[in-house]
Tab-separated table of C-alpha atoms and ligand atoms in Angstrom:
chain	number	residue	atom	x	y	z
A	1	MET	CA	-15.520	27.931	-6.104
A	2	SER	CA	-15.072	24.157	-7.518
A	3	GLN	CA	-11.441	22.413	-7.138
A	4	HIS	CA	-9.858	19.310	-8.407
A	5	TYR	CA	-8.542	16.942	-6.142
A	6	ALA	CA	-6.482	14.667	-8.070
A	7	VAL	CA	-5.435	10.873	-7.912
A	8	VAL	CA	-2.365	9.565	-9.746
A	9	ALA	CA	-2.833	5.983	-10.671
A	10	GLU	CA	-0.626	3.508	-10.055
A	11	VAL	CA	-0.422	0.459	-12.348
A	12	ARG	CA	0.915	-3.005	-11.916
A	13	GLY	CA	0.876	-5.793	-14.296
A	14	GLY	CA	-1.652	-4.028	-16.337
A	15	LYS	CA	-3.910	-3.758	-13.956
A	16	LEU	CA	-4.963	-0.625	-11.663
A	17	ARG	CA	-3.594	-0.939	-8.242
A	18	GLN	CA	-6.422	-1.663	-5.320
A	19	VAL	CA	-4.411	1.521	-3.516
A	20	THR	CA	-5.144	3.738	-6.264
A	21	LEU	CA	-9.146	3.147	-5.629
A	22	GLU	CA	-8.679	3.739	-2.014
A	23	ALA	CA	-6.696	6.913	-2.587
A	24	ILE	CA	-9.724	7.863	-4.500
A	25	SER	CA	-12.025	7.319	-1.262
A	26	ALA	CA	-9.304	9.206	0.352
A	27	ALA	CA	-9.792	12.273	-1.801
A	28	ASN	CA	-13.495	11.954	-1.863
A	29	GLN	CA	-13.649	12.324	2.094
A	30	ALA	CA	-11.221	15.329	1.765
A	31	LYS	CA	-13.074	17.416	-0.375
A	32	SER	CA	-15.458	19.600	0.171
A	33	ASP	CA	-19.188	19.312	-1.146
A	34	GLY	CA	-18.905	20.539	-5.074
A	35	ASP	CA	-15.128	19.825	-5.583
A	36	ARG	CA	-14.884	16.827	-8.071
A	37	VAL	CA	-11.926	14.109	-8.027
A	38	ALA	CA	-10.042	13.820	-11.071
A	39	ALA	CA	-7.268	10.794	-11.279
A	40	VAL	CA	-3.726	11.073	-13.710
A	41	LEU	CA	-2.712	7.854	-15.417
A	42	ALA	CA	0.587	7.810	-16.718
A	43	GLY	CA	1.776	4.730	-18.585
A	44	HIS	CA	1.835	2.427	-21.780
A	45	GLN	CA	-1.119	0.863	-23.738
A	46	VAL	CA	-3.387	2.338	-21.019
A	47	GLU	CA	-6.256	3.389	-22.841
A	48	ALA	CA	-8.478	0.203	-21.089
A	49	LEU	CA	-7.386	0.967	-18.078
A	50	ALA	CA	-7.894	4.663	-18.057
A	51	GLN	CA	-11.766	3.685	-19.171
A	52	GLU	CA	-11.989	1.698	-16.018
A	53	LEU	CA	-10.537	4.363	-14.226
A	54	ALA	CA	-13.278	6.697	-15.482
A	55	ARG	CA	-15.822	4.744	-13.515
A	56	TYR	CA	-14.480	5.777	-10.388
A	57	VAL	CA	-14.145	9.556	-10.425
A	58	ASP	CA	-16.483	12.330	-11.085
A	59	GLY	CA	-13.933	14.664	-12.460
A	60	PRO	CA	-11.891	13.938	-15.654
A	61	VAL	CA	-8.960	11.137	-16.288
A	62	HIS	CA	-5.717	12.828	-17.659
A	63	VAL	CA	-4.136	9.900	-19.418
A	64	ILE	CA	-0.527	10.426	-20.549
A	65	GLU	CA	0.077	7.294	-23.190
A	66	HIS	CA	3.291	6.732	-24.304
A	67	ALA	CA	6.326	3.656	-24.530
A	68	ASP	CA	8.445	5.719	-22.168
A	69	LEU	CA	6.332	5.348	-19.374
A	70	GLU	CA	5.826	1.618	-19.841
A	71	THR	CA	7.565	1.306	-16.608
A	72	TYR	CA	7.972	3.620	-13.845
A	73	ASN	CA	11.183	5.621	-13.857
A	74	ALA	CA	10.705	8.794	-11.469
A	75	GLU	CA	12.087	11.414	-13.756
A	76	SER	CA	9.836	10.639	-16.669
A	77	TYR	CA	7.046	9.935	-14.855
A	78	HIS	CA	7.188	13.043	-12.592
A	79	ALA	CA	7.484	15.265	-15.822
A	80	ALA	CA	4.463	13.513	-17.402
A	81	VAL	CA	2.063	13.825	-14.181
A	82	SER	CA	3.273	17.614	-13.541
A	83	LYS	CA	1.975	18.730	-16.866
A	84	ALA	CA	-1.555	16.635	-15.913
A	85	LEU	CA	-1.612	18.228	-12.579
A	86	GLU	CA	-0.661	21.857	-14.420
A	87	ALA	CA	-4.049	21.532	-16.373
A	88	LEU	CA	-5.764	20.251	-13.379
A	89	SER	CA	-4.615	22.767	-11.153
A	90	PRO	CA	-5.695	20.960	-7.969
A	91	LYS	CA	-6.510	21.572	-4.363
A	92	ALA	CA	-4.937	18.112	-3.275
A	93	VAL	CA	-2.689	15.432	-4.855
A	94	PHE	CA	-3.327	11.834	-3.578
A	95	LEU	CA	-0.945	8.979	-4.590
A	96	GLY	CA	-0.815	5.359	-2.677
A	97	HIS	CA	2.048	5.182	0.007
A	98	THR	CA	3.580	2.631	-1.906
A	99	ALA	CA	7.082	2.355	-3.560
A	100	VAL	CA	6.203	4.221	-6.326
A	101	GLY	CA	3.970	6.877	-4.381
A	102	LYS	CA	6.666	7.137	-1.655
A	103	ASP	CA	9.264	8.572	-5.131
A	104	LEU	CA	6.715	10.368	-6.923
A	105	ALA	CA	4.880	12.364	-4.147
A	106	PRO	CA	7.982	14.428	-2.979
A	107	LYS	CA	9.130	14.852	-6.284
A	108	ILE	CA	5.431	16.119	-6.794
A	109	ALA	CA	5.150	17.956	-4.123
A	110	ALA	CA	8.194	20.376	-4.338
A	111	GLY	CA	7.620	21.004	-8.212
A	112	LEU	CA	4.189	22.550	-6.673
A	113	GLN	CA	5.611	23.899	-3.637
A	114	ALA	CA	2.847	21.932	-1.716
A	115	GLY	CA	3.124	20.598	1.839
A	116	GLN	CA	3.028	16.849	1.932
A	117	ILE	CA	1.466	14.463	4.905
A	118	SER	CA	2.271	11.153	4.466
A	119	ASP	CA	1.056	7.380	5.239
A	120	VAL	CA	-2.483	8.538	6.207
A	121	ILE	CA	-4.713	6.228	7.419
A	122	ALA	CA	-7.523	8.149	8.767
A	123	ILE	CA	-9.320	11.491	7.105
A	124	GLU	CA	-11.979	13.427	9.179
A	125	ASN	CA	-13.362	16.372	7.327
A	126	GLU	CA	-14.238	18.693	10.158
A	127	GLY	CA	-15.856	21.509	7.510
A	128	THR	CA	-13.720	23.863	8.880
A	129	GLY	CA	-10.400	21.870	7.676
A	130	VAL	CA	-9.301	18.297	6.914
A	131	VAL	CA	-7.306	16.482	9.529
A	132	TYR	CA	-5.192	13.685	8.580
A	133	THR	CA	-4.183	10.528	10.958
A	134	ARG	CA	-0.858	9.102	10.277
A	135	PRO	CA	1.059	6.347	13.034
A	136	LEU	CA	4.386	7.459	14.657
A	137	TYR	CA	7.274	5.935	16.252
A	138	ALA	CA	6.571	2.339	14.411
A	139	GLY	CA	2.637	2.924	15.182
A	140	LYS	CA	3.611	3.686	18.990
A	141	VAL	CA	1.167	6.814	18.550
A	142	PHE	CA	-0.928	9.072	16.224
A	143	GLU	CA	-0.829	12.192	14.763
A	144	LYS	CA	-3.378	14.170	13.830
A	145	LYS	CA	-2.348	16.522	11.408
A	146	ARG	CA	-3.494	19.174	9.085
A	147	PHE	CA	-2.042	21.751	6.258
A	148	ALA	CA	-1.159	25.385	7.682
A	149	SER	CA	-3.453	26.767	5.888
A	150	ASP	CA	-6.557	25.168	3.829
A	151	THR	CA	-6.660	28.329	1.622
A	152	ALA	CA	-2.582	28.286	0.425
A	153	GLY	CA	-1.301	26.087	-2.144
A	154	PRO	CA	-1.584	22.383	-3.381
A	155	GLN	CA	-1.474	19.896	-1.048
A	156	VAL	CA	0.123	15.971	-1.491
A	157	VAL	CA	-0.989	13.092	0.502
A	158	THR	CA	0.060	9.459	0.596
A	159	VAL	CA	-2.097	7.446	1.669
A	160	ARG	CA	-2.095	3.596	3.491
A	161	PRO	CA	-2.563	0.817	1.303
A	162	ASN	CA	-5.753	-1.205	2.917
A	163	ASN	CA	-6.800	1.611	5.291
A	164	PHE	CA	-9.579	3.243	2.823
A	165	SER	CA	-12.368	1.122	1.615
A	166	PRO	CA	-11.501	1.005	-2.348
A	167	ALA	CA	-13.787	3.743	-4.450
A	168	LYS	CA	-17.223	1.965	-5.803
A	169	PRO	CA	-17.964	2.550	-9.648
A	170	LEU	CA	-19.959	5.941	-9.835
A	171	ALA	CA	-23.290	6.072	-12.589
A	172	ASN	CA	-21.515	8.196	-15.285
A	173	SER	CA	-17.792	8.147	-15.669
A	174	GLY	CA	-15.065	10.740	-15.701
A	175	GLU	CA	-14.220	12.495	-19.239
A	176	ILE	CA	-10.697	11.196	-20.562
A	177	VAL	CA	-8.585	13.748	-21.852
A	178	MET	CA	-5.616	12.990	-23.545
A	179	GLU	CA	-2.032	14.553	-22.720
A	180	ASN	CA	0.809	15.145	-25.022
A	181	TYR	CA	4.241	13.774	-23.459
A	182	ALA	CA	7.484	15.386	-23.698
A	183	ALA	CA	10.044	13.425	-22.483
A	184	PRO	CA	12.743	15.907	-20.441
A	185	ALA	CA	15.247	16.888	-22.265
A	186	ASP	CA	17.695	16.346	-19.469
A	187	LEU	CA	16.620	12.644	-18.485
A	188	ARG	CA	19.564	11.120	-16.251
A	189	SER	CA	18.537	7.597	-15.907
A	190	VAL	CA	16.870	5.549	-18.092
A	191	VAL	CA	15.144	1.990	-16.955
A	192	LYS	CA	16.594	-1.036	-18.391
A	193	ASP	CA	14.295	-3.600	-16.741
A	194	VAL	CA	12.485	-4.357	-13.806
A	195	ILE	CA	12.959	-7.792	-11.891
A	196	ARG	CA	10.377	-8.084	-9.560
A	197	LYS	CA	11.149	-10.002	-6.602
A	198	THR	CA	7.285	-11.778	-5.090
A	199	SER	CA	6.618	-14.116	-2.600
A	200	GLY	CA	4.211	-15.296	-3.962
A	201	LYS	CA	0.861	-15.112	-6.191
A	202	VAL	CA	-0.477	-12.354	-4.285
A	203	ASP	CA	0.940	-9.249	-3.479
A	204	LEU	CA	1.988	-9.033	-0.095
A	205	THR	CA	0.994	-4.821	0.569
A	206	GLU	CA	-2.722	-5.872	-0.558
A	207	ALA	CA	-3.143	-9.334	0.638
A	208	LYS	CA	-6.547	-9.333	2.508
A	209	ILE	CA	-4.583	-12.376	4.602
A	210	VAL	CA	-1.122	-12.615	5.237
A	211	VAL	CA	0.878	-15.713	6.628
A	212	SER	CA	4.409	-14.369	7.987
A	213	GLY	CA	6.973	-16.514	9.710
A	214	GLY	CA	9.903	-15.760	11.837
A	215	ARG	CA	12.850	-17.316	13.123
A	216	GLY	CA	10.998	-19.687	14.330
A	217	VAL	CA	10.582	-21.360	11.116
A	218	LYS	CA	14.038	-22.332	11.497
A	219	SER	CA	15.115	-22.713	7.847
A	220	SER	CA	13.770	-22.487	4.554
A	221	ASP	CA	11.797	-25.287	4.482
A	222	GLY	CA	10.431	-24.324	7.330
A	223	PHE	CA	8.218	-22.172	5.467
A	224	LYS	CA	6.836	-24.676	3.189
A	225	PRO	CA	4.068	-25.508	5.644
A	226	LEU	CA	3.118	-21.681	5.308
A	227	GLU	CA	2.965	-21.340	1.952
A	228	GLN	CA	0.850	-24.417	1.784
A	229	LEU	CA	-1.542	-22.084	4.641
A	230	ALA	CA	-1.138	-19.185	2.190
A	231	GLU	CA	-2.102	-21.716	-0.968
A	232	VAL	CA	-5.592	-22.634	0.543
A	233	LEU	CA	-6.297	-18.923	1.889
A	234	ASN	CA	-4.754	-17.309	-1.206
A	235	ALA	CA	-3.059	-15.217	0.958
A	236	ALA	CA	0.558	-13.789	0.789
A	237	VAL	CA	3.461	-14.965	2.445
A	238	GLY	CA	5.516	-12.285	4.686
A	239	ALA	CA	8.384	-12.609	7.416
A	240	SER	CA	10.141	-11.151	10.310
A	241	ARG	CA	13.637	-9.239	9.680
A	242	GLY	CA	14.978	-12.474	12.205
A	243	ALA	CA	13.768	-14.781	9.207
A	244	CYS	CA	15.289	-12.317	6.264
A	245	ASP	CA	18.765	-12.211	8.317
A	246	ALA	CA	18.503	-16.007	8.933
A	247	GLY	CA	18.610	-16.312	5.012
A	248	TYR	CA	15.419	-18.365	5.437
A	249	CYS	CA	13.704	-15.838	2.705
A	250	ASP	CA	14.043	-13.034	0.701
A	251	TYR	CA	13.679	-9.267	2.062
A	252	ALA	CA	11.251	-8.719	-0.379
A	253	MET	CA	9.208	-10.457	1.903
A	254	GLN	CA	10.201	-8.247	5.295
A	255	ILE	CA	7.242	-6.533	7.220
A	256	GLY	CA	8.270	-4.259	9.818
A	257	GLN	CA	9.967	-0.834	10.160
A	258	THR	CA	12.772	-1.340	7.726
A	259	GLY	CA	10.229	-3.651	5.686
A	260	LYS	CA	6.644	-3.774	4.355
A	261	VAL	CA	3.825	-2.174	6.085
A	262	VAL	CA	0.682	-4.422	5.763
A	263	THR	CA	-2.749	-4.012	7.186
A	264	PRO	CA	-4.712	-7.059	5.713
A	265	GLU	CA	-7.972	-8.358	7.591
A	266	ILE	CA	-6.117	-11.396	8.900
A	267	TYR	CA	-2.415	-11.847	9.505
A	268	ILE	CA	-1.165	-14.847	10.934
A	269	ALA	CA	2.504	-14.780	12.758
A	270	CYS	CA	4.133	-18.090	12.941
A	271	GLY	CA	7.129	-18.343	15.265
A	272	ILE	CA	7.389	-14.481	15.355
A	273	SER	CA	8.253	-12.968	18.754
A	274	GLY	CA	6.397	-9.949	18.015
A	275	ALA	CA	9.270	-7.303	18.420
A	276	ILE	CA	8.208	-3.392	18.442
A	277	GLN	CA	10.231	-3.372	15.042
A	278	HIS	CA	7.957	-5.736	13.845
A	279	LEU	CA	4.795	-4.582	14.633
A	280	ALA	CA	5.601	-1.608	12.901
A	281	GLY	CA	4.681	-3.056	9.756
A	282	MET	CA	1.598	-5.138	10.930
A	283	SER	CA	-0.122	-4.165	14.083
A	284	GLN	CA	-2.998	-2.259	12.357
A	285	SER	CA	-3.806	-6.019	10.881
A	286	ARG	CA	-7.930	-5.907	11.513
A	287	ILE	CA	-7.340	-9.312	12.990
A	288	ILE	CA	-4.054	-11.058	14.570
A	289	ILE	CA	-3.340	-15.064	15.325
A	290	ALA	CA	-0.312	-15.412	16.330
A	291	ILE	CA	1.174	-19.176	16.636
A	292	ASN	CA	4.279	-19.273	19.024
A	293	LYS	CA	5.224	-22.043	21.553
A	294	ASP	CA	6.512	-19.648	24.073
A	295	PRO	CA	3.523	-18.186	25.760
A	296	GLU	CA	5.420	-15.092	27.223
A	297	ALA	CA	6.087	-13.962	23.416
A	298	PRO	CA	5.197	-10.348	23.173
A	299	ILE	CA	3.222	-11.058	19.767
A	300	PHE	CA	0.458	-12.524	22.241
A	301	LYS	CA	0.073	-9.124	23.440
A	302	VAL	CA	-1.581	-7.524	19.961
A	303	ALA	CA	-2.979	-10.732	19.435
A	304	ASP	CA	-6.517	-11.196	18.927
A	305	TYR	CA	-6.125	-14.989	19.136
A	306	GLY	CA	-3.156	-16.876	20.060
A	307	ILE	CA	-2.129	-20.705	19.780
A	308	VAL	CA	0.456	-21.651	22.132
A	309	GLY	CA	2.415	-24.403	20.219
A	310	ASP	CA	4.741	-25.711	17.949
A	311	LEU	CA	4.285	-24.273	14.673
A	312	PHE	CA	4.847	-27.256	12.653
A	313	GLU	CA	2.522	-29.170	14.387
A	314	VAL	CA	-0.674	-26.339	14.627
A	315	VAL	CA	-0.210	-25.048	10.971
A	316	PRO	CA	-0.639	-28.097	9.011
A	317	LEU	CA	-3.727	-28.436	11.264
A	318	LEU	CA	-4.856	-25.006	10.135
A	319	THR	CA	-4.433	-26.002	6.716
A	320	GLU	CA	-6.006	-29.393	6.966
A	321	GLU	CA	-8.825	-27.569	8.633
A	322	PHE	CA	-9.514	-24.752	6.532
A	323	LYS	CA	-9.408	-27.267	2.968
A	324	LYS	CA	-11.895	-28.914	4.702
A	325	ALA	CA	-14.259	-25.972	5.545
A	326	LEU	CA	-13.666	-23.941	1.696
A	327	ALA	CA	-14.003	-27.171	0.253
B	401	FAD	C1	16.927	-0.940	13.404
B	401	FAD	C2	16.218	-1.631	13.195
B	401	FAD	C3	15.266	-2.128	12.371
B	401	FAD	C4	14.283	-3.400	12.480
B	401	FAD	N1	13.526	-3.703	11.688
B	401	FAD	C5	12.733	-4.822	11.579
B	401	FAD	C6	11.849	-4.762	10.783
B	401	FAD	O1	11.526	-4.207	9.693
B	401	FAD	N2	10.902	-6.326	10.503
B	401	FAD	C7	11.183	-7.086	11.795
B	401	FAD	O2	10.378	-8.441	11.611
B	401	FAD	N3	12.371	-6.712	12.860
B	401	FAD	C8	12.997	-5.631	12.551
B	401	FAD	N4	13.843	-5.532	13.427
B	401	FAD	C9	14.653	-6.856	14.044
B	401	FAD	C10	13.878	-7.130	15.425
B	401	FAD	O3	14.515	-6.432	16.768
B	401	FAD	C11	13.752	-8.545	15.862
B	401	FAD	O4	15.056	-9.108	15.973
B	401	FAD	C12	12.943	-9.449	14.714
B	401	FAD	O5	11.751	-8.944	14.659
B	401	FAD	C13	13.123	-10.432	15.486
B	401	FAD	O6	12.858	-11.619	14.571
B	401	FAD	P1	11.772	-12.835	15.288
B	401	FAD	O7	10.520	-12.337	15.946
B	401	FAD	O8	11.405	-13.654	13.653
B	401	FAD	O9	12.951	-13.378	15.484
B	401	FAD	P2	13.315	-13.899	17.582
B	401	FAD	O10	12.816	-12.746	18.029
B	401	FAD	O11	13.846	-15.099	17.648
B	401	FAD	O12	11.543	-15.128	17.880
B	401	FAD	C14	11.520	-16.006	17.289
B	401	FAD	C15	10.742	-16.797	17.622
B	401	FAD	O13	9.899	-17.797	17.319
B	401	FAD	C16	9.294	-18.858	18.211
B	401	FAD	N5	9.391	-20.335	17.854
B	401	FAD	C17	10.673	-20.745	17.843
B	401	FAD	N6	10.661	-21.988	17.573
B	401	FAD	C18	9.122	-21.993	17.750
B	401	FAD	C19	8.338	-23.474	16.714
B	401	FAD	N7	8.739	-24.263	16.700
B	401	FAD	N8	6.806	-23.092	17.194
B	401	FAD	C20	6.104	-21.644	17.306
B	401	FAD	N9	7.003	-20.575	17.735
B	401	FAD	C21	8.521	-20.786	17.528
B	401	FAD	C22	9.961	-18.231	19.575
B	401	FAD	O14	9.132	-18.547	20.878
B	401	FAD	C23	10.258	-16.862	19.591
B	401	FAD	O15	9.245	-16.332	19.854
B	401	FAD	C24	14.646	-4.471	13.374
B	401	FAD	C25	15.668	-4.384	14.331
B	401	FAD	C26	16.257	-2.779	14.006
B	401	FAD	C27	17.257	-2.549	15.353
């Protein structure tokens, strides 16, 4: 019997987040022949986004449109999404392993009495069941996991951003189903405002290139050459906890075990020693370039390319060369 795999869409700044298209790819990999991928979209003035989303899925897009859903609120989003999931009765629910996904997924799992596998980076459909891979112990080892039974109960999965190729548009758009929203009677919190702290124009967790600074930048001004390089490369600027703790930059930029996890195509680590807790947030990057004046720095063990030198000399040189090459 054909079943639905539901993807809960995420919107930021009026746009669908790329991780939503990646979650659709993940759901496509997990489903069996004949199953369909559906989407759930909660928000305010999201009709155009619903049309866009419908191009990527072969199942219906359930839309919950209401002013209360303009900004993410765990309780109201959960109420909205649960109703749509009830209608879909999916075999599995996929979300991005983002701040919103990490908050919402366990609530959905608890509501559906479902099992949950988080932070998935790869999926193999073995025919007899689906195997999910996720990093453990700050990325030192990988665990392969499957749900105890592929036939019992729903499943909830969160996927790490930048690990699945974003879904491609399909020839036929999925059907749009508008759902009514009933605000929970016992809403215990309301979101008054969201104050977003960003490190630049490009979202750190979705950036294709990240230029990151550590304690080696020595001051907040020391981030300027990194910002200039990032500008030329259309990259985001990140940081080690060493740089954040020293007050050189905001904690919103921190990458690592207790910071953000990034998996860009290129990660440029400037003046970062390469502590295990930092590696936890960036070691899955496709190409790692390290600039450090200490040839023994542990970061060189994970780097694909290493430059032993003073970042204040090397980074401006790279910026000039990239400027010329990209002109
Ligand atoms: C529970 C726990 C959680 C943690 N979570 C995180 C986390 O999420 N993220 C994280 O990053 N850390 C985390 N840490 C901290 C981590 O252990 C390290 O202390 C931190 O990553 C070090 O930051 P750093 O590499 O910038 O600084 P340092 O270790 O001080 O390294 C600075 C590097 O810069 C180089 N350098 C100095 N000057 C220059 C120059 N002019 N040019 C080139 N290179 C230069 C030095 O050779 C050195 O290698 C955590 C620690 C704990 C205990």
